[in-house]
Amino acid sequence: MSSAEDLNNKISIIIPVLNEADNLEELLPFFQKIGEAFEFELIIVDGGSKDNSQHLVSSNGFRFLHSPRCGRAFQMNHGAAAAKGEILYFVHADTRIPTFFHEDIFDALEDNYDAGCYAYAFDSPSRLLKINSWFTKFDGVLSGGGDQTLFIKKAVFEQLGGFNEYYCIMEDFDIVRRIRKKYRFKVIPKQILVSARKYETNSWLRVQLVNLLVFGLFFLKIHPLKLKNIYSKLLNYR
């Protein structure tokens, strides 16, 4: 590739959803606008929504797939299997990425990285959340969560076997950990915008403590179903 334009039709954006119509109403026009200058594939993978997600996606001319099983790992793997692009970019429905994301991805690939993510900021003025987001620009053991998005060469994704569907939670940290063992991983210091809705329905301290607990149990290889149950019981949002 000799320029960012060479990524035309080579990036497949994959977004897993479950009743995310409100976010899609805001997100899809953004991708329509980007599509005027840059060609890409957008795949929305549904896990059994009861809202009008399918109508929104189809009416905007994007691909809408029904995953045979609900769960981000299943949905993202399903989307990746159908993707035509050489680069896969996994994004959450409540995340807002930069207009020129493809240029950032191109730069990372040109620097011989195989995969990567963004730092992020919350859509909240909270000073405590600003502290949280400041740490996401560093490449460490706790970086690489799904909120940071994930771009990866499709060939590398396939060599890794995709997302491990054993993980009904923490699937993002699992794959990033496996990427780092064999490939070069880049944290782009530019900030994307992520939703603070989890913090808005729980206290900042409560979310921090639950996250630390779940991370610790994850590294101790506690079964993911137990982790998900703990997360669901202690927090009002997943």
mmCIF file of C-alpha atoms in Angstrom:
data_model
loop_
_atom_site.group_PDB
_atom_site.id
_atom_site.type_symbol
_atom_site.label_atom_id
_atom_site.label_comp_id
_atom_site.label_asym_id
_atom_site.label_seq_id
_atom_site.Cartn_x
_atom_site.Cartn_y
_atom_site.Cartn_z
ATOM 1 C CA MET A 1 0.000 0.000 0.000
ATOM 2 C CA SER A 2 1.388 3.350 -0.968
ATOM 3 C CA SER A 3 -1.201 5.696 0.494
ATOM 4 C CA ALA A 4 -4.215 5.762 2.771
ATOM 5 C CA GLU A 5 -6.448 5.728 -0.315
ATOM 6 C CA ASP A 6 -5.168 2.212 -1.022
ATOM 7 C CA LEU A 7 -7.295 1.059 1.919
ATOM 8 C CA ASN A 8 -10.456 1.691 -0.130
ATOM 9 C CA ASN A 9 -12.631 -1.435 0.079
ATOM 10 C CA LYS A 10 -10.043 -3.136 2.270
ATOM 11 C CA ILE A 11 -11.480 -2.327 5.703
ATOM 12 C CA SER A 12 -14.483 -4.193 7.071
ATOM 13 C CA ILE A 13 -16.042 -2.532 10.115
ATOM 14 C CA ILE A 14 -17.877 -5.035 12.298
ATOM 15 C CA ILE A 15 -20.315 -3.878 14.979
ATOM 16 C CA PRO A 16 -22.064 -6.390 17.265
ATOM 17 C CA VAL A 17 -25.456 -5.164 18.472
ATOM 18 C CA LEU A 18 -28.307 -6.146 20.745
ATOM 19 C CA ASN A 19 -31.161 -3.620 20.893
ATOM 20 C CA GLU A 20 -28.906 -0.710 19.932
ATOM 21 C CA ALA A 21 -31.351 1.145 17.663
ATOM 22 C CA ASP A 22 -30.820 4.448 19.488
ATOM 23 C CA ASN A 23 -27.079 4.286 18.931
ATOM 24 C CA LEU A 24 -27.484 3.118 15.346
ATOM 25 C CA GLU A 25 -29.681 6.121 14.551
ATOM 26 C CA GLU A 26 -26.709 8.327 15.404
ATOM 27 C CA LEU A 27 -23.969 6.057 14.103
ATOM 28 C CA LEU A 28 -25.249 5.131 10.643
ATOM 29 C CA PRO A 29 -25.435 8.714 9.267
ATOM 30 C CA PHE A 30 -21.818 9.120 10.416
ATOM 31 C CA PHE A 31 -20.786 6.141 8.299
ATOM 32 C CA GLN A 32 -22.903 7.368 5.392
ATOM 33 C CA LYS A 33 -20.961 10.635 5.463
ATOM 34 C CA ILE A 34 -17.597 8.866 5.619
ATOM 35 C CA GLY A 35 -18.650 6.689 2.692
ATOM 36 C CA GLU A 36 -18.778 9.757 0.460
ATOM 37 C CA ALA A 37 -14.979 10.031 0.622
ATOM 38 C CA PHE A 38 -13.756 6.566 1.542
ATOM 39 C CA GLU A 39 -15.005 3.131 0.534
ATOM 40 C CA PHE A 40 -15.370 0.499 3.233
ATOM 41 C CA GLU A 41 -17.605 -2.379 4.289
ATOM 42 C CA LEU A 42 -19.877 -2.012 7.314
ATOM 43 C CA ILE A 43 -21.368 -5.147 8.853
ATOM 44 C CA ILE A 44 -23.841 -4.971 11.730
ATOM 45 C CA VAL A 45 -24.126 -8.348 13.469
ATOM 46 C CA ASP A 46 -27.267 -8.799 15.535
ATOM 47 C CA GLY A 47 -27.638 -11.034 18.559
ATOM 48 C CA GLY A 48 -31.447 -11.135 18.640
ATOM 49 C CA SER A 49 -32.623 -7.529 18.890
ATOM 50 C CA LYS A 50 -36.290 -6.760 19.508
ATOM 51 C CA ASP A 51 -36.065 -3.157 18.307
ATOM 52 C CA ASN A 52 -35.882 -1.784 14.752
ATOM 53 C CA SER A 53 -32.129 -2.237 14.315
ATOM 54 C CA GLN A 54 -32.507 -4.312 11.151
ATOM 55 C CA HIS A 55 -34.728 -1.734 9.463
ATOM 56 C CA LEU A 56 -32.321 1.084 10.315
ATOM 57 C CA VAL A 57 -29.311 -0.758 8.940
ATOM 58 C CA SER A 58 -31.006 -2.041 5.792
ATOM 59 C CA SER A 59 -32.573 1.324 4.979
ATOM 60 C CA ASN A 60 -29.111 2.892 5.138
ATOM 61 C CA GLY A 61 -27.741 0.333 2.697
ATOM 62 C CA PHE A 62 -25.426 -1.518 5.065
ATOM 63 C CA ARG A 63 -25.135 -5.257 5.730
ATOM 64 C CA PHE A 64 -27.171 -6.709 8.582
ATOM 65 C CA LEU A 65 -26.381 -10.242 9.710
ATOM 66 C CA HIS A 66 -28.162 -12.454 12.221
ATOM 67 C CA SER A 67 -25.695 -14.263 14.448
ATOM 68 C CA PRO A 68 -26.683 -17.878 15.198
ATOM 69 C CA ARG A 69 -25.789 -17.190 18.835
ATOM 70 C CA CYS A 70 -25.921 -14.098 21.013
ATOM 71 C CA GLY A 71 -22.700 -12.816 22.564
ATOM 72 C CA ARG A 72 -20.014 -10.475 21.306
ATOM 73 C CA ALA A 73 -17.452 -13.202 20.584
ATOM 74 C CA PHE A 74 -19.980 -15.180 18.504
ATOM 75 C CA GLN A 75 -21.299 -12.092 16.741
ATOM 76 C CA MET A 76 -17.891 -10.659 15.899
ATOM 77 C CA ASN A 77 -16.628 -14.000 14.596
ATOM 78 C CA HIS A 78 -19.766 -14.307 12.478
ATOM 79 C CA GLY A 79 -19.154 -10.863 11.015
ATOM 80 C CA ALA A 80 -15.470 -11.569 10.410
ATOM 81 C CA ALA A 81 -16.296 -14.769 8.518
ATOM 82 C CA ALA A 82 -18.535 -12.784 6.160
ATOM 83 C CA ALA A 83 -16.176 -9.813 5.812
ATOM 84 C CA LYS A 84 -14.552 -9.107 2.458
ATOM 85 C CA GLY A 85 -11.882 -6.708 3.701
ATOM 86 C CA GLU A 86 -8.239 -7.467 4.402
ATOM 87 C CA ILE A 87 -8.453 -5.409 7.591
ATOM 88 C CA LEU A 88 -11.093 -6.050 10.254
ATOM 89 C CA TYR A 89 -12.149 -3.208 12.540
ATOM 90 C CA PHE A 90 -14.332 -4.152 15.522
ATOM 91 C CA VAL A 91 -16.328 -1.285 17.030
ATOM 92 C CA HIS A 92 -18.997 -1.095 19.752
ATOM 93 C CA ALA A 93 -22.280 0.606 18.880
ATOM 94 C CA ASP A 94 -21.883 3.194 21.644
ATOM 95 C CA THR A 95 -18.375 4.202 20.528
ATOM 96 C CA ARG A 96 -17.672 7.144 18.227
ATOM 97 C CA ILE A 97 -14.572 6.814 16.066
ATOM 98 C CA PRO A 98 -12.691 9.603 14.232
ATOM 99 C CA THR A 99 -13.679 10.587 10.704
ATOM 100 C CA PHE A 100 -10.231 9.694 9.378
ATOM 101 C CA PHE A 101 -9.873 6.413 11.256
ATOM 102 C CA HIS A 102 -8.663 4.703 8.085
ATOM 103 C CA GLU A 103 -5.627 6.985 7.939
ATOM 104 C CA ASP A 104 -4.704 6.096 11.518
ATOM 105 C CA ILE A 105 -5.025 2.403 10.707
ATOM 106 C CA PHE A 106 -2.978 2.833 7.536
ATOM 107 C CA ASP A 107 -0.203 4.597 9.457
ATOM 108 C CA ALA A 108 -0.055 1.750 11.972
ATOM 109 C CA LEU A 109 0.118 -0.847 9.206
ATOM 110 C CA GLU A 110 2.830 1.135 7.438
ATOM 111 C CA ASP A 111 4.803 1.017 10.686
ATOM 112 C CA ASN A 112 4.561 -2.790 10.536
ATOM 113 C CA TYR A 113 1.951 -3.235 13.252
ATOM 114 C CA ASP A 114 -0.439 -6.146 12.793
ATOM 115 C CA ALA A 115 -3.242 -4.935 15.050
ATOM 116 C CA GLY A 116 -4.116 -2.120 17.395
ATOM 117 C CA CYS A 117 -6.662 0.035 19.167
ATOM 118 C CA TYR A 118 -7.313 3.646 20.201
ATOM 119 C CA ALA A 119 -7.086 5.499 23.455
ATOM 120 C CA TYR A 120 -10.452 6.912 24.490
ATOM 121 C CA ALA A 121 -12.312 9.665 26.303
ATOM 122 C CA PHE A 122 -15.724 9.369 27.938
ATOM 123 C CA ASP A 123 -18.744 11.392 26.832
ATOM 124 C CA SER A 124 -18.859 12.860 30.327
ATOM 125 C CA PRO A 125 -17.230 15.875 32.020
ATOM 126 C CA SER A 126 -16.387 13.792 35.101
ATOM 127 C CA ARG A 127 -12.838 14.402 36.302
ATOM 128 C CA LEU A 128 -12.600 10.855 37.589
ATOM 129 C CA LEU A 129 -13.448 9.509 34.141
ATOM 130 C CA LYS A 130 -10.851 11.821 32.616
ATOM 131 C CA ILE A 131 -8.295 10.101 34.842
ATOM 132 C CA ASN A 132 -9.537 6.708 33.668
ATOM 133 C CA SER A 133 -9.290 7.672 30.015
ATOM 134 C CA TRP A 134 -5.793 9.155 30.427
ATOM 135 C CA PHE A 135 -4.413 5.687 31.145
ATOM 136 C CA THR A 136 -5.849 4.204 27.936
ATOM 137 C CA LYS A 137 -3.138 5.810 25.800
ATOM 138 C CA PHE A 138 -0.562 3.485 27.322
ATOM 139 C CA ASP A 139 0.074 -0.053 26.111
ATOM 140 C CA GLY A 140 -0.232 -2.153 29.236
ATOM 141 C CA VAL A 141 -1.763 -5.314 30.613
ATOM 142 C CA LEU A 142 -5.154 -3.618 31.091
ATOM 143 C CA SER A 143 -5.280 -1.943 27.672
ATOM 144 C CA GLY A 144 -7.062 -3.316 24.643
ATOM 145 C CA GLY A 145 -10.625 -3.534 25.926
ATOM 146 C CA GLY A 146 -13.497 -3.530 23.461
ATOM 147 C CA ASP A 147 -14.310 0.115 24.140
ATOM 148 C CA GLN A 148 -10.941 0.979 22.586
ATOM 149 C CA THR A 149 -12.029 -0.785 19.359
ATOM 150 C CA LEU A 150 -9.734 -3.267 17.606
ATOM 151 C CA PHE A 151 -8.272 -3.260 14.126
ATOM 152 C CA ILE A 152 -6.430 -6.352 12.924
ATOM 153 C CA LYS A 153 -5.240 -7.881 9.678
ATOM 154 C CA LYS A 154 -7.769 -10.524 8.681
ATOM 155 C CA ALA A 155 -4.984 -13.036 8.033
ATOM 156 C CA VAL A 156 -3.705 -12.532 11.580
ATOM 157 C CA PHE A 157 -7.241 -12.807 12.987
ATOM 158 C CA GLU A 158 -7.708 -16.112 11.199
ATOM 159 C CA GLN A 159 -4.317 -17.426 12.323
ATOM 160 C CA LEU A 160 -5.349 -16.686 15.904
ATOM 161 C CA GLY A 161 -8.646 -18.500 15.440
ATOM 162 C CA GLY A 162 -10.669 -15.327 15.961
ATOM 163 C CA PHE A 163 -12.329 -14.476 19.246
ATOM 164 C CA ASN A 164 -12.403 -17.359 21.695
ATOM 165 C CA GLU A 165 -16.111 -18.136 22.057
ATOM 166 C CA TYR A 166 -15.411 -19.686 25.449
ATOM 167 C CA TYR A 167 -15.361 -16.107 26.748
ATOM 168 C CA CYS A 168 -18.847 -14.663 27.204
ATOM 169 C CA ILE A 169 -17.036 -11.731 28.830
ATOM 170 C CA MET A 170 -13.433 -10.481 28.524
ATOM 171 C CA GLU A 171 -13.216 -11.820 24.961
ATOM 172 C CA ASP A 172 -11.532 -8.579 23.938
ATOM 173 C CA PHE A 173 -8.737 -8.805 26.505
ATOM 174 C CA ASP A 174 -8.210 -12.455 25.639
ATOM 175 C CA ILE A 175 -7.609 -11.831 21.951
ATOM 176 C CA VAL A 176 -5.357 -8.824 22.577
ATOM 177 C CA ARG A 177 -3.300 -10.902 24.972
ATOM 178 C CA ARG A 178 -2.909 -13.564 22.264
ATOM 179 C CA ILE A 179 -2.060 -10.940 19.641
ATOM 180 C CA ARG A 180 0.747 -9.529 21.768
ATOM 181 C CA LYS A 181 2.395 -12.934 22.119
ATOM 182 C CA LYS A 182 3.054 -13.246 18.375
ATOM 183 C CA TYR A 183 2.395 -9.936 16.663
ATOM 184 C CA ARG A 184 2.987 -6.194 16.949
ATOM 185 C CA PHE A 185 0.186 -4.283 18.657
ATOM 186 C CA LYS A 186 -0.267 -0.494 18.510
ATOM 187 C CA VAL A 187 -2.219 1.781 20.845
ATOM 188 C CA ILE A 188 -3.083 4.894 18.835
ATOM 189 C CA PRO A 189 -2.883 7.814 21.306
ATOM 190 C CA LYS A 190 -5.724 9.727 19.610
ATOM 191 C CA GLN A 191 -8.926 9.497 21.617
ATOM 192 C CA ILE A 192 -12.170 8.007 20.405
ATOM 193 C CA LEU A 193 -15.369 8.788 22.323
ATOM 194 C CA VAL A 194 -17.010 6.089 24.426
ATOM 195 C CA SER A 195 -20.227 6.007 26.406
ATOM 196 C CA ALA A 196 -20.174 6.623 30.146
ATOM 197 C CA ARG A 197 -23.581 4.960 30.604
ATOM 198 C CA LYS A 198 -22.120 2.208 32.797
ATOM 199 C CA TYR A 199 -20.798 4.850 35.184
ATOM 200 C CA GLU A 200 -24.008 6.858 35.046
ATOM 201 C CA THR A 201 -26.023 3.941 36.428
ATOM 202 C CA ASN A 202 -23.409 2.964 39.018
ATOM 203 C CA SER A 203 -20.944 4.927 41.120
ATOM 204 C CA TRP A 204 -17.417 5.481 39.786
ATOM 205 C CA LEU A 205 -15.938 3.633 42.762
ATOM 206 C CA ARG A 206 -18.294 0.680 42.351
ATOM 207 C CA VAL A 207 -17.381 0.238 38.690
ATOM 208 C CA GLN A 208 -13.664 0.498 39.474
ATOM 209 C CA LEU A 209 -13.852 -2.125 42.202
ATOM 210 C CA VAL A 210 -15.917 -4.522 40.100
ATOM 211 C CA ASN A 211 -13.551 -4.100 37.153
ATOM 212 C CA LEU A 212 -10.538 -4.854 39.340
ATOM 213 C CA LEU A 213 -12.272 -7.906 40.779
ATOM 214 C CA VAL A 214 -13.230 -9.289 37.369
ATOM 215 C CA PHE A 215 -9.777 -8.575 35.921
ATOM 216 C CA GLY A 216 -8.136 -10.380 38.798
ATOM 217 C CA LEU A 217 -10.391 -13.406 38.436
ATOM 218 C CA PHE A 218 -9.848 -13.382 34.666
ATOM 219 C CA PHE A 219 -6.086 -13.618 35.116
ATOM 220 C CA LEU A 220 -6.662 -16.420 37.626
ATOM 221 C CA LYS A 221 -8.552 -18.243 34.843
ATOM 222 C CA ILE A 222 -11.905 -18.336 36.629
ATOM 223 C CA HIS A 223 -14.661 -19.580 34.296
ATOM 224 C CA PRO A 224 -16.107 -16.727 32.170
ATOM 225 C CA LEU A 225 -19.697 -17.575 33.151
ATOM 226 C CA LYS A 226 -18.802 -16.932 36.780
ATOM 227 C CA LEU A 227 -17.178 -13.644 35.782
ATOM 228 C CA LYS A 228 -20.263 -12.599 33.844
ATOM 229 C CA ASN A 229 -22.550 -13.504 36.737
ATOM 230 C CA ILE A 230 -20.417 -11.464 39.136
ATOM 231 C CA TYR A 231 -20.419 -8.513 36.740
ATOM 232 C CA SER A 232 -24.164 -8.691 36.181
ATOM 233 C CA LYS A 233 -24.987 -8.978 39.883
ATOM 234 C CA LEU A 234 -22.730 -6.151 41.022
ATOM 235 C CA LEU A 235 -23.416 -3.659 38.231
ATOM 236 C CA ASN A 236 -26.611 -2.405 36.625
ATOM 237 C CA TYR A 237 -25.124 -2.494 33.126
ATOM 238 C CA ARG A 238 -23.217 -4.895 30.869
#
